Tab-separated table of C-alpha atoms in Angstrom:
chain	number	residue	atom	x	y	z
A	1	MET	CA	44.724	-88.785	-30.526
A	2	ASN	CA	41.679	-86.443	-30.720
A	3	PHE	CA	42.354	-85.224	-27.173
A	4	ALA	CA	45.853	-84.073	-27.975
A	5	ARG	CA	44.793	-82.320	-31.150
A	6	ASN	CA	41.868	-80.575	-29.487
A	7	LEU	CA	43.924	-79.421	-26.585
A	8	VAL	CA	46.647	-78.022	-28.801
A	9	LEU	CA	44.068	-76.080	-30.773
A	10	LEU	CA	42.485	-74.844	-27.630
A	11	MET	CA	45.805	-73.366	-26.536
A	12	LEU	CA	46.344	-71.933	-29.979
A	13	SER	CA	42.973	-70.149	-29.647
A	14	LEU	CA	44.244	-68.586	-26.417
A	15	LEU	CA	47.291	-67.308	-28.211
A	16	THR	CA	45.390	-65.802	-31.108
A	17	PHE	CA	42.238	-64.787	-29.172
A	18	ALA	CA	40.098	-66.696	-31.663
A	19	CYS	CA	36.740	-68.359	-30.928
A	20	VAL	CA	37.128	-72.107	-30.255
A	21	ASP	CA	33.915	-72.960	-32.056
A	22	GLU	CA	35.400	-71.569	-35.293
A	23	LEU	CA	38.536	-73.725	-35.190
A	24	ASP	CA	39.243	-76.538	-37.564
A	25	PHE	CA	40.036	-79.549	-35.369
A	26	ASN	CA	41.351	-81.583	-38.326
A	27	LYS	CA	44.191	-79.144	-38.835
A	28	PHE	CA	46.746	-81.240	-36.930
A	29	ASP	CA	45.845	-84.699	-38.201
A	30	GLU	CA	49.398	-85.405	-39.002
A	31	VAL	CA	50.802	-84.596	-35.480
A	32	SER	CA	52.238	-87.666	-33.814
A	33	PRO	CA	53.464	-87.770	-30.189
A	34	ALA	CA	57.012	-88.592	-29.132
A	35	PRO	CA	57.210	-90.496	-25.830
A	36	ASN	CA	57.464	-87.460	-23.699
A	37	VAL	CA	56.507	-84.551	-26.049
A	38	LEU	CA	53.146	-84.268	-27.696
A	39	LEU	CA	53.824	-81.119	-29.617
A	40	PRO	CA	57.200	-79.304	-29.945
A	41	GLY	CA	55.736	-75.834	-29.798
A	42	LEU	CA	53.407	-73.107	-31.264
A	43	GLU	CA	54.730	-69.609	-31.925
A	44	VAL	CA	52.801	-66.400	-32.498
A	45	SER	CA	54.284	-63.011	-33.301
A	46	VAL	CA	51.995	-60.050	-33.626
A	47	LYS	CA	52.329	-56.357	-34.083
A	48	LEU	CA	49.608	-53.924	-32.920
A	49	GLU	CA	49.236	-52.219	-36.221
A	50	ASP	CA	48.545	-55.608	-37.909
A	51	PHE	CA	45.225	-55.685	-36.146
A	52	LEU	CA	44.271	-52.222	-37.168
A	53	GLN	CA	44.768	-52.202	-40.970
A	54	GLY	CA	41.889	-50.711	-42.944
A	55	ASP	CA	40.118	-49.082	-39.986
A	56	SER	CA	38.692	-45.867	-41.385
A	57	VAL	CA	38.655	-44.063	-38.035
A	58	LEU	CA	42.140	-45.009	-36.851
A	59	THR	CA	44.943	-42.587	-37.307
A	60	GLN	CA	48.578	-42.546	-36.292
A	61	ASP	CA	50.594	-39.583	-35.194
A	62	PRO	CA	54.027	-39.176	-36.737
A	63	ASP	CA	55.540	-41.068	-33.772
A	64	GLY	CA	53.106	-43.961	-34.194
A	65	PHE	CA	50.776	-43.052	-31.350
A	66	LEU	CA	47.297	-44.337	-32.134
A	67	ARG	CA	44.068	-42.398	-31.898
A	68	PHE	CA	40.556	-43.006	-33.181
A	69	VAL	CA	39.020	-39.909	-34.851
A	70	TYR	CA	35.302	-39.898	-35.699
A	71	GLU	CA	33.854	-36.899	-37.534
A	72	GLU	CA	30.292	-35.690	-38.017
A	73	ASP	CA	30.541	-32.894	-40.568
A	74	SER	CA	27.143	-31.373	-39.874
A	75	LEU	CA	25.566	-32.042	-36.540
A	76	PHE	CA	23.032	-29.337	-37.396
A	77	SER	CA	22.823	-26.091	-39.247
A	78	MET	CA	20.675	-22.989	-39.051
A	79	SER	CA	19.764	-20.440	-41.718
A	80	ALA	CA	19.744	-16.609	-41.417
A	81	THR	CA	15.974	-16.525	-41.409
A	82	GLU	CA	16.006	-18.192	-38.037
A	83	PHE	CA	17.889	-15.253	-36.561
A	84	VAL	CA	16.412	-12.115	-38.099
A	85	SER	CA	13.047	-11.530	-39.669
A	86	ILE	CA	10.807	-8.468	-40.053
A	87	PRO	CA	7.397	-9.165	-38.608
A	88	ALA	CA	4.276	-7.890	-40.300
A	89	GLN	CA	3.821	-4.255	-39.236
A	90	GLU	CA	0.616	-2.979	-37.765
A	91	PRO	CA	-0.825	-0.580	-40.307
A	92	PHE	CA	0.057	3.100	-39.792
A	93	ALA	CA	-3.159	5.163	-40.007
A	94	LEU	CA	-3.637	8.901	-40.373
A	95	ASP	CA	-7.249	9.765	-39.466
A	96	ASN	CA	-9.596	12.391	-40.880
A	97	ILE	CA	-7.183	14.338	-43.015
A	98	PRO	CA	-9.277	17.316	-44.468
A	99	ILE	CA	-9.325	17.456	-48.221
A	100	ILE	CA	-8.444	20.735	-49.971
A	101	GLN	CA	-10.677	21.152	-52.990
A	102	ASP	CA	-8.881	20.955	-56.304
A	103	SER	CA	-5.463	20.742	-54.632
A	104	THR	CA	-2.937	18.037	-53.816
A	105	LEU	CA	-2.035	17.815	-50.181
A	106	THR	CA	1.531	16.711	-49.647
A	107	PHE	CA	3.216	16.017	-46.290
A	108	THR	CA	6.035	13.877	-44.891
A	109	ILE	CA	5.775	11.601	-41.936
A	110	ASP	CA	8.502	9.704	-39.983
A	111	ALA	CA	7.698	6.352	-38.313
A	112	ALA	CA	9.645	3.407	-36.930
A	113	LEU	CA	9.451	-0.246	-37.578
A	114	SER	CA	7.835	-2.026	-34.665
A	115	SER	CA	7.949	-5.456	-32.957
A	116	LEU	CA	11.718	-5.691	-33.314
A	117	GLY	CA	12.591	-5.975	-29.714
A	118	ASP	CA	16.073	-4.582	-29.141
A	119	MET	CA	17.074	-4.948	-32.851
A	120	GLU	CA	18.496	-1.789	-34.354
A	121	LEU	CA	18.381	-2.304	-38.081
A	122	GLU	CA	20.208	0.120	-40.366
A	123	GLN	CA	20.010	-1.379	-43.887
A	124	ILE	CA	17.794	-3.982	-45.382
A	125	ASP	CA	17.762	-5.363	-48.900
A	126	PHE	CA	14.467	-7.135	-49.462
A	127	ARG	CA	14.102	-9.963	-51.892
A	128	ARG	CA	10.383	-9.432	-51.557
A	129	LEU	CA	8.432	-6.640	-49.917
A	130	ALA	CA	4.676	-6.396	-49.763
A	131	ILE	CA	3.127	-3.008	-49.010
A	132	THR	CA	-0.480	-2.581	-48.080
A	133	TRP	CA	-2.475	0.647	-48.422
A	134	SER	CA	-5.939	1.755	-47.315
A	135	ILE	CA	-8.238	4.742	-48.009
A	136	SER	CA	-11.508	5.468	-46.225
A	137	THR	CA	-13.671	8.531	-47.105
A	138	PRO	CA	-17.293	9.607	-47.457
A	139	ALA	CA	-16.484	11.446	-50.651
A	140	GLN	CA	-18.690	10.650	-53.617
A	141	ALA	CA	-15.822	10.976	-56.076
A	142	PRO	CA	-12.395	9.264	-56.298
A	143	VAL	CA	-9.414	10.109	-54.022
A	144	SER	CA	-5.882	8.972	-54.924
A	145	VAL	CA	-3.001	8.746	-52.534
A	146	GLN	CA	0.657	8.313	-53.477
A	147	TYR	CA	3.026	6.802	-50.892
A	148	THR	CA	6.664	7.634	-51.543
A	149	PHE	CA	9.165	5.873	-49.308
A	150	ASN	CA	12.020	8.346	-48.987
A	151	ASN	CA	14.467	5.805	-47.607
A	152	ALA	CA	13.571	2.928	-49.930
A	153	SER	CA	14.612	2.473	-53.506
A	154	ARG	CA	14.092	0.077	-56.318
A	155	ASN	CA	16.184	0.175	-59.514
A	156	GLY	CA	17.750	3.435	-58.273
A	157	MET	CA	14.413	5.142	-57.877
A	158	PRO	CA	12.361	5.932	-54.817
A	159	LEU	CA	9.798	3.265	-54.009
A	160	THR	CA	6.342	4.534	-54.723
A	161	VAL	CA	2.868	2.996	-54.167
A	162	THR	CA	-0.431	4.486	-55.361
A	163	GLY	CA	-3.928	3.675	-53.987
A	164	GLN	CA	-7.344	5.036	-55.012
A	165	SER	CA	-10.875	5.145	-53.752
A	166	PHE	CA	-13.892	5.196	-56.100
A	167	GLY	CA	-16.566	6.672	-53.973
A	168	PRO	CA	-17.598	6.541	-50.331
A	169	GLY	CA	-16.407	3.596	-48.260
A	170	ASP	CA	-13.285	1.660	-47.390
A	171	PHE	CA	-10.661	0.692	-50.016
A	172	ASP	CA	-7.454	-1.206	-49.719
A	173	GLY	CA	-4.859	-3.018	-51.786
A	174	LEU	CA	-1.458	-4.751	-51.680
A	175	GLN	CA	1.470	-4.255	-53.988
A	176	ILE	CA	4.446	-6.653	-54.110
A	177	PHE	CA	7.963	-5.506	-55.021
A	178	ASN	CA	11.124	-7.416	-55.557
A	179	ASP	CA	14.677	-6.162	-54.845
A	180	VAL	CA	13.996	-3.220	-52.641
A	181	SER	CA	16.792	-1.512	-50.746
A	182	MET	CA	15.822	0.381	-47.521
A	183	ASP	CA	18.144	2.677	-45.540
A	184	LEU	CA	16.659	2.725	-42.063
A	185	THR	CA	19.119	5.408	-40.807
A	186	GLN	CA	17.221	8.188	-42.600
A	187	SER	CA	14.561	10.215	-40.787
A	188	GLY	CA	13.300	13.769	-41.040
A	189	ASN	CA	13.119	13.822	-37.238
A	190	PRO	CA	16.428	15.040	-35.924
A	191	ALA	CA	15.705	13.381	-32.537
A	192	ALA	CA	15.143	9.905	-34.066
A	193	PRO	CA	17.909	7.346	-33.553
A	194	PRO	CA	19.813	6.261	-36.646
A	195	TYR	CA	17.979	2.925	-37.080
A	196	ASN	CA	14.555	1.327	-37.628
A	197	ASN	CA	13.325	4.493	-39.459
A	198	LEU	CA	10.623	4.792	-42.067
A	199	SER	CA	10.244	8.167	-43.888
A	200	LEU	CA	7.279	8.688	-46.226
A	201	THR	CA	5.972	11.487	-48.296
A	202	LEU	CA	2.153	11.275	-48.889
A	203	SER	CA	0.321	13.056	-51.608
A	204	VAL	CA	-3.507	13.176	-51.383
A	205	THR	CA	-5.181	14.244	-54.654
A	206	PRO	CA	-9.033	14.454	-54.560
A	207	ASP	CA	-11.368	14.627	-57.494
A	208	PRO	CA	-12.074	18.360	-58.144
A	209	SER	CA	-15.701	17.913	-57.235
A	210	ILE	CA	-14.889	16.967	-53.626
A	211	PRO	CA	-15.374	20.014	-51.358
A	212	THR	CA	-12.747	21.258	-48.944
A	213	GLY	CA	-12.933	19.738	-45.437
A	214	THR	CA	-14.172	16.319	-46.628
A	215	PRO	CA	-12.284	13.884	-44.335
A	216	VAL	CA	-10.115	11.014	-45.642
A	217	THR	CA	-8.326	8.421	-43.542
A	218	ILE	CA	-5.258	6.765	-45.102
A	219	GLY	CA	-3.015	3.943	-43.931
A	220	PHE	CA	-0.165	1.693	-45.037
A	221	GLY	CA	1.729	-1.287	-43.737
A	222	LEU	CA	4.466	-3.798	-44.456
A	223	ASP	CA	3.712	-7.452	-44.870
A	224	SER	CA	5.222	-10.826	-46.113
A	225	THR	CA	8.830	-9.594	-46.201
A	226	VAL	CA	11.696	-11.744	-47.390
A	227	ILE	CA	15.107	-10.412	-46.429
A	228	GLY	CA	18.051	-10.625	-48.758
A	229	THR	CA	20.617	-8.827	-46.535
A	230	VAL	CA	20.353	-6.895	-43.350
A	231	SER	CA	22.801	-4.970	-41.131
A	232	GLY	CA	22.685	-3.147	-37.855
A	233	TYR	CA	22.602	-4.559	-34.385
A	234	PHE	CA	20.424	-7.633	-33.755
A	235	GLY	CA	20.222	-7.369	-30.035
A	236	GLN	CA	20.862	-9.845	-27.202
A	237	ARG	CA	18.107	-12.434	-27.396
A	238	PRO	CA	17.658	-16.160	-27.164
A	239	VAL	CA	17.127	-18.498	-30.123
A	240	ASN	CA	16.216	-22.169	-29.808
A	241	LEU	CA	18.524	-24.727	-31.310
A	242	PRO	CA	16.992	-27.554	-33.389
A	243	ASN	CA	16.501	-30.878	-31.607
A	244	GLY	CA	18.178	-33.859	-33.152
A	245	ASN	CA	19.389	-37.406	-32.801
A	246	VAL	CA	22.625	-38.495	-34.406
A	247	ASN	CA	23.638	-42.173	-34.948
A	248	LEU	CA	27.214	-42.542	-33.605
A	249	ASP	CA	28.664	-45.164	-35.872
A	250	LEU	CA	31.767	-45.530	-33.818
A	251	GLY	CA	32.431	-49.027	-35.109
A	252	SER	CA	35.791	-50.315	-33.924
A	253	ILE	CA	36.051	-47.466	-31.384
A	254	SER	CA	33.386	-49.120	-29.282
A	255	GLU	CA	34.875	-52.576	-29.773
A	256	PHE	CA	38.374	-51.482	-28.892
A	257	THR	CA	37.554	-49.291	-25.886
A	258	SER	CA	34.931	-51.535	-24.343
A	259	GLY	CA	36.188	-52.269	-20.775
A	260	PHE	CA	38.825	-49.590	-20.954
A	261	THR	CA	38.724	-46.193	-19.488
A	262	LEU	CA	40.087	-43.576	-21.833
A	263	THR	CA	41.974	-41.012	-19.796
A	264	ASP	CA	42.250	-38.180	-22.400
A	265	PRO	CA	39.189	-38.294	-24.701
A	266	ARG	CA	38.195	-35.075	-26.507
A	267	LEU	CA	35.086	-34.007	-28.365
A	268	LYS	CA	35.485	-30.931	-30.476
A	269	PHE	CA	32.682	-28.790	-31.788
A	270	ILE	CA	33.555	-27.011	-35.023
A	271	MET	CA	31.271	-23.971	-35.750
A	272	ASN	CA	31.405	-22.520	-39.277
A	273	ASN	CA	29.568	-19.207	-38.988
A	274	GLY	CA	28.787	-17.230	-42.101
A	275	MET	CA	26.540	-14.705	-40.293
A	276	GLY	CA	27.810	-11.539	-38.862
A	277	ILE	CA	26.486	-12.404	-35.426
A	278	SER	CA	28.414	-13.703	-32.464
A	279	MET	CA	26.592	-16.347	-30.464
A	280	GLY	CA	26.720	-18.140	-27.211
A	281	LEU	CA	25.719	-21.763	-27.404
A	282	ASN	CA	24.295	-23.741	-24.428
A	283	MET	CA	23.781	-27.326	-25.590
A	284	ASP	CA	22.149	-30.276	-23.926
A	285	LEU	CA	23.999	-33.430	-25.070
A	286	ASP	CA	23.031	-36.935	-23.993
A	287	GLY	CA	24.378	-40.296	-25.109
A	288	VAL	CA	22.181	-43.310	-25.414
A	289	ASN	CA	23.689	-46.737	-25.558
A	290	SER	CA	22.362	-50.052	-26.937
A	291	ASP	CA	20.689	-50.758	-23.582
A	292	GLY	CA	18.829	-47.466	-23.558
A	293	ALA	CA	20.906	-45.970	-20.773
A	294	ILE	CA	21.335	-42.218	-20.963
A	295	THR	CA	24.534	-40.450	-19.972
A	296	ALA	CA	24.650	-36.646	-19.950
A	297	LEU	CA	27.762	-35.075	-21.467
A	298	ASN	CA	27.154	-31.750	-19.580
A	299	PRO	CA	29.186	-29.412	-21.826
A	300	PRO	CA	29.730	-25.864	-20.568
A	301	PRO	CA	28.432	-22.914	-22.637
A	302	PHE	CA	30.780	-21.645	-25.322
A	303	ASN	CA	30.941	-18.870	-27.782
A	304	VAL	CA	30.829	-18.624	-31.655
A	305	ALA	CA	32.808	-15.863	-33.273
A	306	GLN	CA	31.372	-13.747	-36.090
A	307	PRO	CA	33.074	-12.818	-39.435
A	308	THR	CA	34.021	-9.166	-39.885
A	309	VAL	CA	33.346	-9.039	-43.668
A	310	PRO	CA	30.054	-9.965	-45.339
A	311	GLY	CA	30.317	-12.953	-47.622
A	312	THR	CA	32.961	-14.621	-45.540
A	313	SER	CA	32.770	-17.120	-42.655
A	314	VAL	CA	34.810	-17.859	-39.537
A	315	VAL	CA	35.426	-21.122	-37.823
A	316	SER	CA	35.316	-21.417	-34.098
A	317	GLU	CA	36.327	-24.582	-32.189
A	318	PHE	CA	35.524	-25.618	-28.702
A	319	GLU	CA	36.897	-28.759	-27.135
A	320	LEU	CA	35.315	-30.865	-24.452
A	321	ASN	CA	37.687	-32.886	-22.332
A	322	ASN	CA	37.926	-34.652	-18.984
A	323	GLY	CA	38.406	-31.342	-17.304
A	324	ASN	CA	35.282	-29.507	-18.409
A	325	SER	CA	32.736	-32.184	-19.101
A	326	ASN	CA	31.526	-35.673	-18.371
A	327	ILE	CA	33.154	-37.113	-21.484
A	328	VAL	CA	34.983	-39.991	-19.729
A	329	SER	CA	31.721	-41.436	-18.354
A	330	PHE	CA	29.939	-40.527	-21.541
A	331	LEU	CA	32.292	-42.712	-23.602
A	332	ASP	CA	32.543	-45.464	-20.979
A	333	ALA	CA	28.812	-46.028	-21.575
A	334	LEU	CA	29.542	-46.740	-25.284
A	335	PRO	CA	26.825	-44.491	-26.752
A	336	THR	CA	25.232	-45.436	-30.036
A	337	ASN	CA	23.271	-42.172	-30.384
A	338	LEU	CA	23.753	-38.630	-29.465
A	339	ILE	CA	20.657	-36.526	-28.616
A	340	TYR	CA	21.079	-32.761	-28.758
A	341	SER	CA	18.978	-29.721	-28.045
A	342	GLY	CA	19.474	-26.368	-26.235
A	343	GLY	CA	19.616	-22.735	-27.221
A	344	LEU	CA	21.856	-19.841	-28.134
A	345	THR	CA	22.091	-16.173	-27.296
A	346	LEU	CA	22.816	-13.579	-29.977
A	347	ASN	CA	25.633	-11.191	-29.256
A	348	PRO	CA	26.412	-12.456	-25.735
A	349	ASN	CA	29.282	-10.037	-25.315
A	350	ASN	CA	28.241	-7.396	-27.805
A	351	THR	CA	25.925	-4.528	-26.713
A	352	GLY	CA	26.072	-2.768	-30.046
A	353	GLN	CA	29.632	-1.768	-30.536
A	354	THR	CA	30.276	-4.426	-33.209
A	355	PRO	CA	27.866	-4.265	-36.222
A	356	ASN	CA	25.872	-7.336	-37.280
A	357	PHE	CA	25.090	-8.402	-40.748
A	358	LEU	CA	23.711	-11.416	-42.628
A	359	SER	CA	22.238	-12.465	-45.944
A	360	ASP	CA	19.728	-15.181	-46.745
A	361	GLN	CA	22.588	-17.329	-48.054
A	362	ASP	CA	24.409	-17.335	-44.784
A	363	ARG	CA	24.348	-20.310	-42.420
A	364	LEU	CA	25.669	-21.488	-39.120
A	365	SER	CA	26.891	-25.141	-39.389
A	366	VAL	CA	27.998	-27.095	-36.322
A	367	GLY	CA	30.135	-30.223	-36.762
A	368	MET	CA	31.679	-32.591	-34.358
A	369	GLU	CA	34.940	-34.506	-34.068
A	370	ILE	CA	35.498	-37.145	-31.513
A	371	ASP	CA	39.233	-37.526	-30.918
A	372	LEU	CA	40.163	-40.585	-28.759
A	373	PRO	CA	43.915	-40.774	-28.100
A	374	MET	CA	44.677	-44.325	-27.102
A	375	GLU	CA	45.745	-43.381	-23.565
A	376	LEU	CA	43.836	-45.762	-21.283
A	377	ARG	CA	43.706	-47.765	-18.146
A	378	THR	CA	41.828	-50.738	-16.935
A	379	GLN	CA	41.808	-52.607	-13.590
A	380	ASP	CA	40.027	-55.790	-14.543
A	381	LEU	CA	38.970	-56.091	-18.196
A	382	ARG	CA	37.549	-59.471	-18.760
A	383	PHE	CA	36.623	-61.515	-21.756
A	384	SER	CA	34.999	-64.892	-21.705
A	385	ASP	CA	33.944	-67.688	-24.055
A	386	GLU	CA	32.283	-70.956	-23.331
A	387	PHE	CA	32.060	-73.842	-25.687
A	388	GLU	CA	31.282	-77.540	-25.772
A	389	MET	CA	34.196	-79.962	-25.663
A	390	ALA	CA	33.754	-83.775	-25.675
A	391	LEU	CA	37.002	-85.657	-25.193
A	392	SER	CA	37.246	-89.377	-24.402
A	393	ASP	CA	40.689	-90.772	-25.237
A	394	GLN	CA	42.793	-89.179	-22.504
A	395	GLU	CA	43.579	-92.487	-20.827
A	396	PHE	CA	47.073	-92.699	-22.315
A	397	ILE	CA	48.168	-89.313	-20.838
A	398	GLU	CA	49.636	-89.306	-17.331
A	399	LEU	CA	50.851	-85.704	-17.087
A	400	LEU	CA	50.713	-82.547	-19.252
A	401	VAL	CA	52.904	-79.485	-18.866
A	402	PHE	CA	52.241	-76.282	-20.860
A	403	ARG	CA	55.202	-73.907	-21.140
A	404	PHE	CA	54.486	-70.338	-22.180
A	405	GLU	CA	57.284	-68.049	-23.219
A	406	SER	CA	56.516	-64.530	-24.100
A	407	VAL	CA	58.219	-61.257	-24.948
A	408	ASN	CA	55.541	-58.714	-24.355
A	409	GLY	CA	55.911	-55.236	-25.830
A	410	PHE	CA	52.415	-54.245	-24.750
A	411	PRO	CA	51.951	-52.391	-21.437
A	412	LEU	CA	49.275	-54.895	-20.440
A	413	ASP	CA	49.172	-57.861	-18.054
A	414	MET	CA	47.003	-60.802	-19.111
A	415	THR	CA	45.889	-63.872	-17.173
A	416	VAL	CA	43.849	-66.688	-18.684
A	417	LYS	CA	41.739	-69.071	-16.711
A	418	LEU	CA	40.486	-72.325	-18.218
A	419	SER	CA	37.552	-73.729	-16.280
A	420	PHE	CA	35.914	-77.141	-16.722
A	421	LEU	CA	32.142	-77.210	-16.340
A	422	ASP	CA	29.664	-79.917	-15.437
A	423	SER	CA	26.299	-80.449	-17.151
A	424	LEU	CA	24.723	-77.708	-14.940
A	425	GLY	CA	27.425	-75.127	-15.813
A	426	GLY	CA	29.225	-75.466	-12.486
A	427	VAL	CA	33.034	-75.336	-12.352
A	428	THR	CA	34.548	-78.683	-11.435
A	429	ASP	CA	38.159	-77.600	-11.776
A	430	SER	CA	40.243	-74.826	-13.351
A	431	VAL	CA	43.714	-73.933	-14.511
A	432	VAL	CA	45.090	-70.376	-14.151
A	433	MET	CA	47.716	-69.156	-16.630
A	434	PRO	CA	49.355	-65.794	-16.046
A	435	ILE	CA	50.522	-65.600	-19.635
A	436	LEU	CA	51.729	-62.013	-20.046
A	437	ASP	CA	53.474	-59.423	-17.883
A	438	ALA	CA	53.115	-55.814	-18.922
A	439	ALA	CA	56.101	-54.135	-20.626
A	440	GLU	CA	57.843	-51.433	-18.701
A	441	VAL	CA	56.565	-47.939	-19.372
A	442	ASP	CA	58.054	-44.418	-19.071
A	443	ALA	CA	56.503	-41.453	-17.222
A	444	ASN	CA	54.267	-40.812	-20.267
A	445	GLY	CA	52.834	-44.341	-20.379
A	446	ARG	CA	54.797	-45.470	-23.413
A	447	ALA	CA	56.179	-49.022	-23.368
A	448	ILE	CA	59.979	-48.777	-23.529
A	449	GLN	CA	61.211	-52.232	-22.468
A	450	PRO	CA	59.426	-55.562	-23.364
A	451	MET	CA	58.785	-57.982	-20.576
A	452	THR	CA	59.998	-61.573	-20.838
A	453	ASN	CA	57.914	-64.163	-19.101
A	454	VAL	CA	58.300	-67.999	-18.882
A	455	ILE	CA	55.716	-70.051	-17.029
A	456	ASP	CA	54.934	-73.795	-16.761
A	457	VAL	CA	51.383	-74.933	-16.214
A	458	THR	CA	51.169	-78.538	-15.041
A	459	LEU	CA	47.986	-80.617	-15.261
A	460	THR	CA	47.818	-83.536	-13.065
A	461	GLU	CA	46.183	-86.841	-13.960
A	462	ARG	CA	43.097	-85.800	-11.938
A	463	GLN	CA	42.825	-82.558	-13.839
A	464	ILE	CA	43.318	-84.322	-17.150
A	465	ASN	CA	40.542	-86.622	-16.313
A	466	THR	CA	38.347	-83.713	-15.202
A	467	LEU	CA	38.844	-81.653	-18.313
A	468	ALA	CA	38.386	-84.732	-20.542
A	469	THR	CA	35.001	-85.563	-19.014
A	470	ALA	CA	33.681	-82.014	-18.738
A	471	PRO	CA	30.938	-81.448	-21.317
A	472	SER	CA	31.949	-77.846	-21.769
A	473	TRP	CA	34.901	-75.520	-21.044
A	474	ARG	CA	35.076	-71.767	-20.373
A	475	ILE	CA	37.996	-69.506	-21.189
A	476	THR	CA	38.127	-66.348	-19.125
A	477	GLY	CA	40.748	-63.693	-19.785
A	478	ARG	CA	41.724	-60.803	-17.511
A	479	VAL	CA	43.630	-57.768	-18.794
A	480	ALA	CA	44.990	-54.937	-16.662
A	481	THR	CA	47.326	-51.982	-17.159
A	482	PRO	CA	50.281	-51.754	-14.759
A	483	ASP	CA	49.958	-51.191	-11.074
A	484	LEU	CA	46.576	-53.024	-10.866
A	485	GLY	CA	45.105	-50.579	-13.394
A	486	GLN	CA	46.205	-47.371	-11.729
A	487	THR	CA	48.707	-46.491	-14.431
A	488	ALA	CA	47.466	-45.141	-17.691
A	489	VAL	CA	49.254	-46.360	-20.796
A	490	ARG	CA	49.576	-45.191	-24.401
A	491	LEU	CA	49.272	-47.480	-27.371
A	492	TYR	CA	51.647	-47.177	-30.331
A	493	ALA	CA	51.541	-49.012	-33.624
A	494	ASP	CA	54.943	-50.577	-33.188
A	495	TYR	CA	54.115	-52.601	-30.074
A	496	THR	CA	54.847	-56.316	-30.641
A	497	LEU	CA	54.131	-59.531	-28.839
A	498	GLU	CA	55.984	-62.779	-29.300
A	499	ILE	CA	54.587	-65.855	-27.510
A	500	SER	CA	55.161	-69.497	-27.837
A	501	MET	CA	53.636	-72.539	-26.208
A	502	SER	CA	55.265	-75.951	-25.800
A	503	LEU	CA	53.209	-78.911	-24.769
A	504	LYS	CA	55.169	-81.653	-22.894
A	505	GLY	CA	53.673	-84.753	-21.365
A	506	ARG	CA	54.271	-88.203	-20.002
A	507	ILE	CA	52.264	-90.952	-21.665
A	508	ARG	CA	51.545	-94.639	-20.999
A	509	PHE	CA	53.021	-96.730	-23.750
A	510	ALA	CA	50.763	-99.588	-22.851
A	511	GLU	CA	47.755	-97.464	-23.790
A	512	LEU	CA	49.085	-96.662	-27.290
C-alpha cells in the first residue's frame, strides 16, 4: 500500500503548498482501501491572515486591506558644518603707517569677510574664533597695537586683541577666544551692505624713543573658526550628498511579491530639517539585487522645507509612485541593496527674501518608508518543485480519479501540473489539474464572491504505470490574476480558501 499512501500525501502537499521531501510518508499507515475508494477525502481550509501572523512589516488597514511597510529611519544625515563654514581669511594688511612720536595713533577701518561666495551673513556666534595679528617695523624699540573689533563682543565687552613688537623685524601671534558674538550688519561705511562686515578700531602705541615717521605695517586675520549659530542668507549653491549603500532587509516582502507586479507601490522620503535653509534634493538611487543586476529608480528632484523658528525642525515628505518614477521595475527586480548619491541646492526658490539660520546642533535627516499596498497582478506566476519518487506496488490499481472541490475566496486562478520524469529528466507523461478559479472581484479589485469549482482528474492504467515507474516527479504550479493577468486585484486578510480532494479508484481484488 505504499503507492496509495505516497500518492495521497503528494496531493496533500499540493493542497498545502508544502515541499514533498519534507513530508512524513508514514503518516497514513492505518489507511485501508475499500474496493472502489482508496481515501474518502482530504480537506483544507485556510485564511490569508493565517499565513501572515508575526510578520513585522505587514500591516492591515481598518478594512483588512494588506500592505507591507518597510522603514529606514535614517537613510543619511548631514550636519550644519557641511552647509555653512567661515573659511580662513586672507590677512588684512595696512602698510607703512607713519608713527607719531610719543603719541597713540587711533583709526577705524571697515572691511568685509571674503571667500563667502553669495553668502550674506548677518550674525555669527562663534564657539571658537582664532585671530592672528602681525607687526613689521624697523623701529629699534617696541611698538604695540590694539585691535578692537567694534562689531564683536565676548562676555558683553568688545573683543580686543593686543600685539607687540620688540625691535626691528617681523612679529606675529595668534589668540583664541571662545563664545564670541559678531554682528556683521555693522559698518562705519554708509555705503556698505548690511552683511559680511568687519569694523575695527586700531590703536598704534610706539615706544617714546621712536621718532615720528618711522613706518609700521600691521595686519590681522581670522582663522580656525567654529560656528555655534549663524544667520543671514546662505546663497544658492550646490552641496554634495553623502554616498551610501543600505541593506534592504525586505524579508517576506520579497518572498511574497516575487513573480507579482505591484501596481501601486510607493516609496516615501521623510526629511526632518532642523536647519533654517530650504533645499532642493536631486538623488541618484539604484537597486541592486542578489544577482548583481542594477535597476535605477530615477526619482525626480524634490524640495525640503525650512523651519521658521530657530531650535525647531520641520518634516517634509516626498512620495515616489508609478507615475513619477521607475518604482514598479525597481521592486520587480527584488533589490537587496539601495545605493544612493547625488546633490542638493541651497535655497532653490529663495533669493534672499527668507532669512536663513542654523546652529552646530542642527541636522538634516533623511528617512525612507517603502509602502507596498497589496494591489497586484500576474500573468503567469510559476512555482516548481522536483523530487524523487520510487513506487513499485501499483499493480493492483486499475483506475484512479481525483476529485477537487474548492470554494476560492482569493482572486487568483491556479493550475497544477504533475509531470513524471525519466532518468534523464525528460517528461514521459503529465497530468494537468486546474484546481482553483479566481473569485469574482469588484471594480476596485476586491474579491466579493467566492468561486466554486469541482473537477475530476482521471489517471488511466497507462498513466498509473508511468507515474509508478518514473524515478522522479515534478510539480509545477501556475497562478494568474483574472483576465489572464490583465486585472489587478487587492488582497484582504479575510480571504479564505476551502478545498477538498477525494481519491477514488478501481482495484483488482486478485492482486490484494
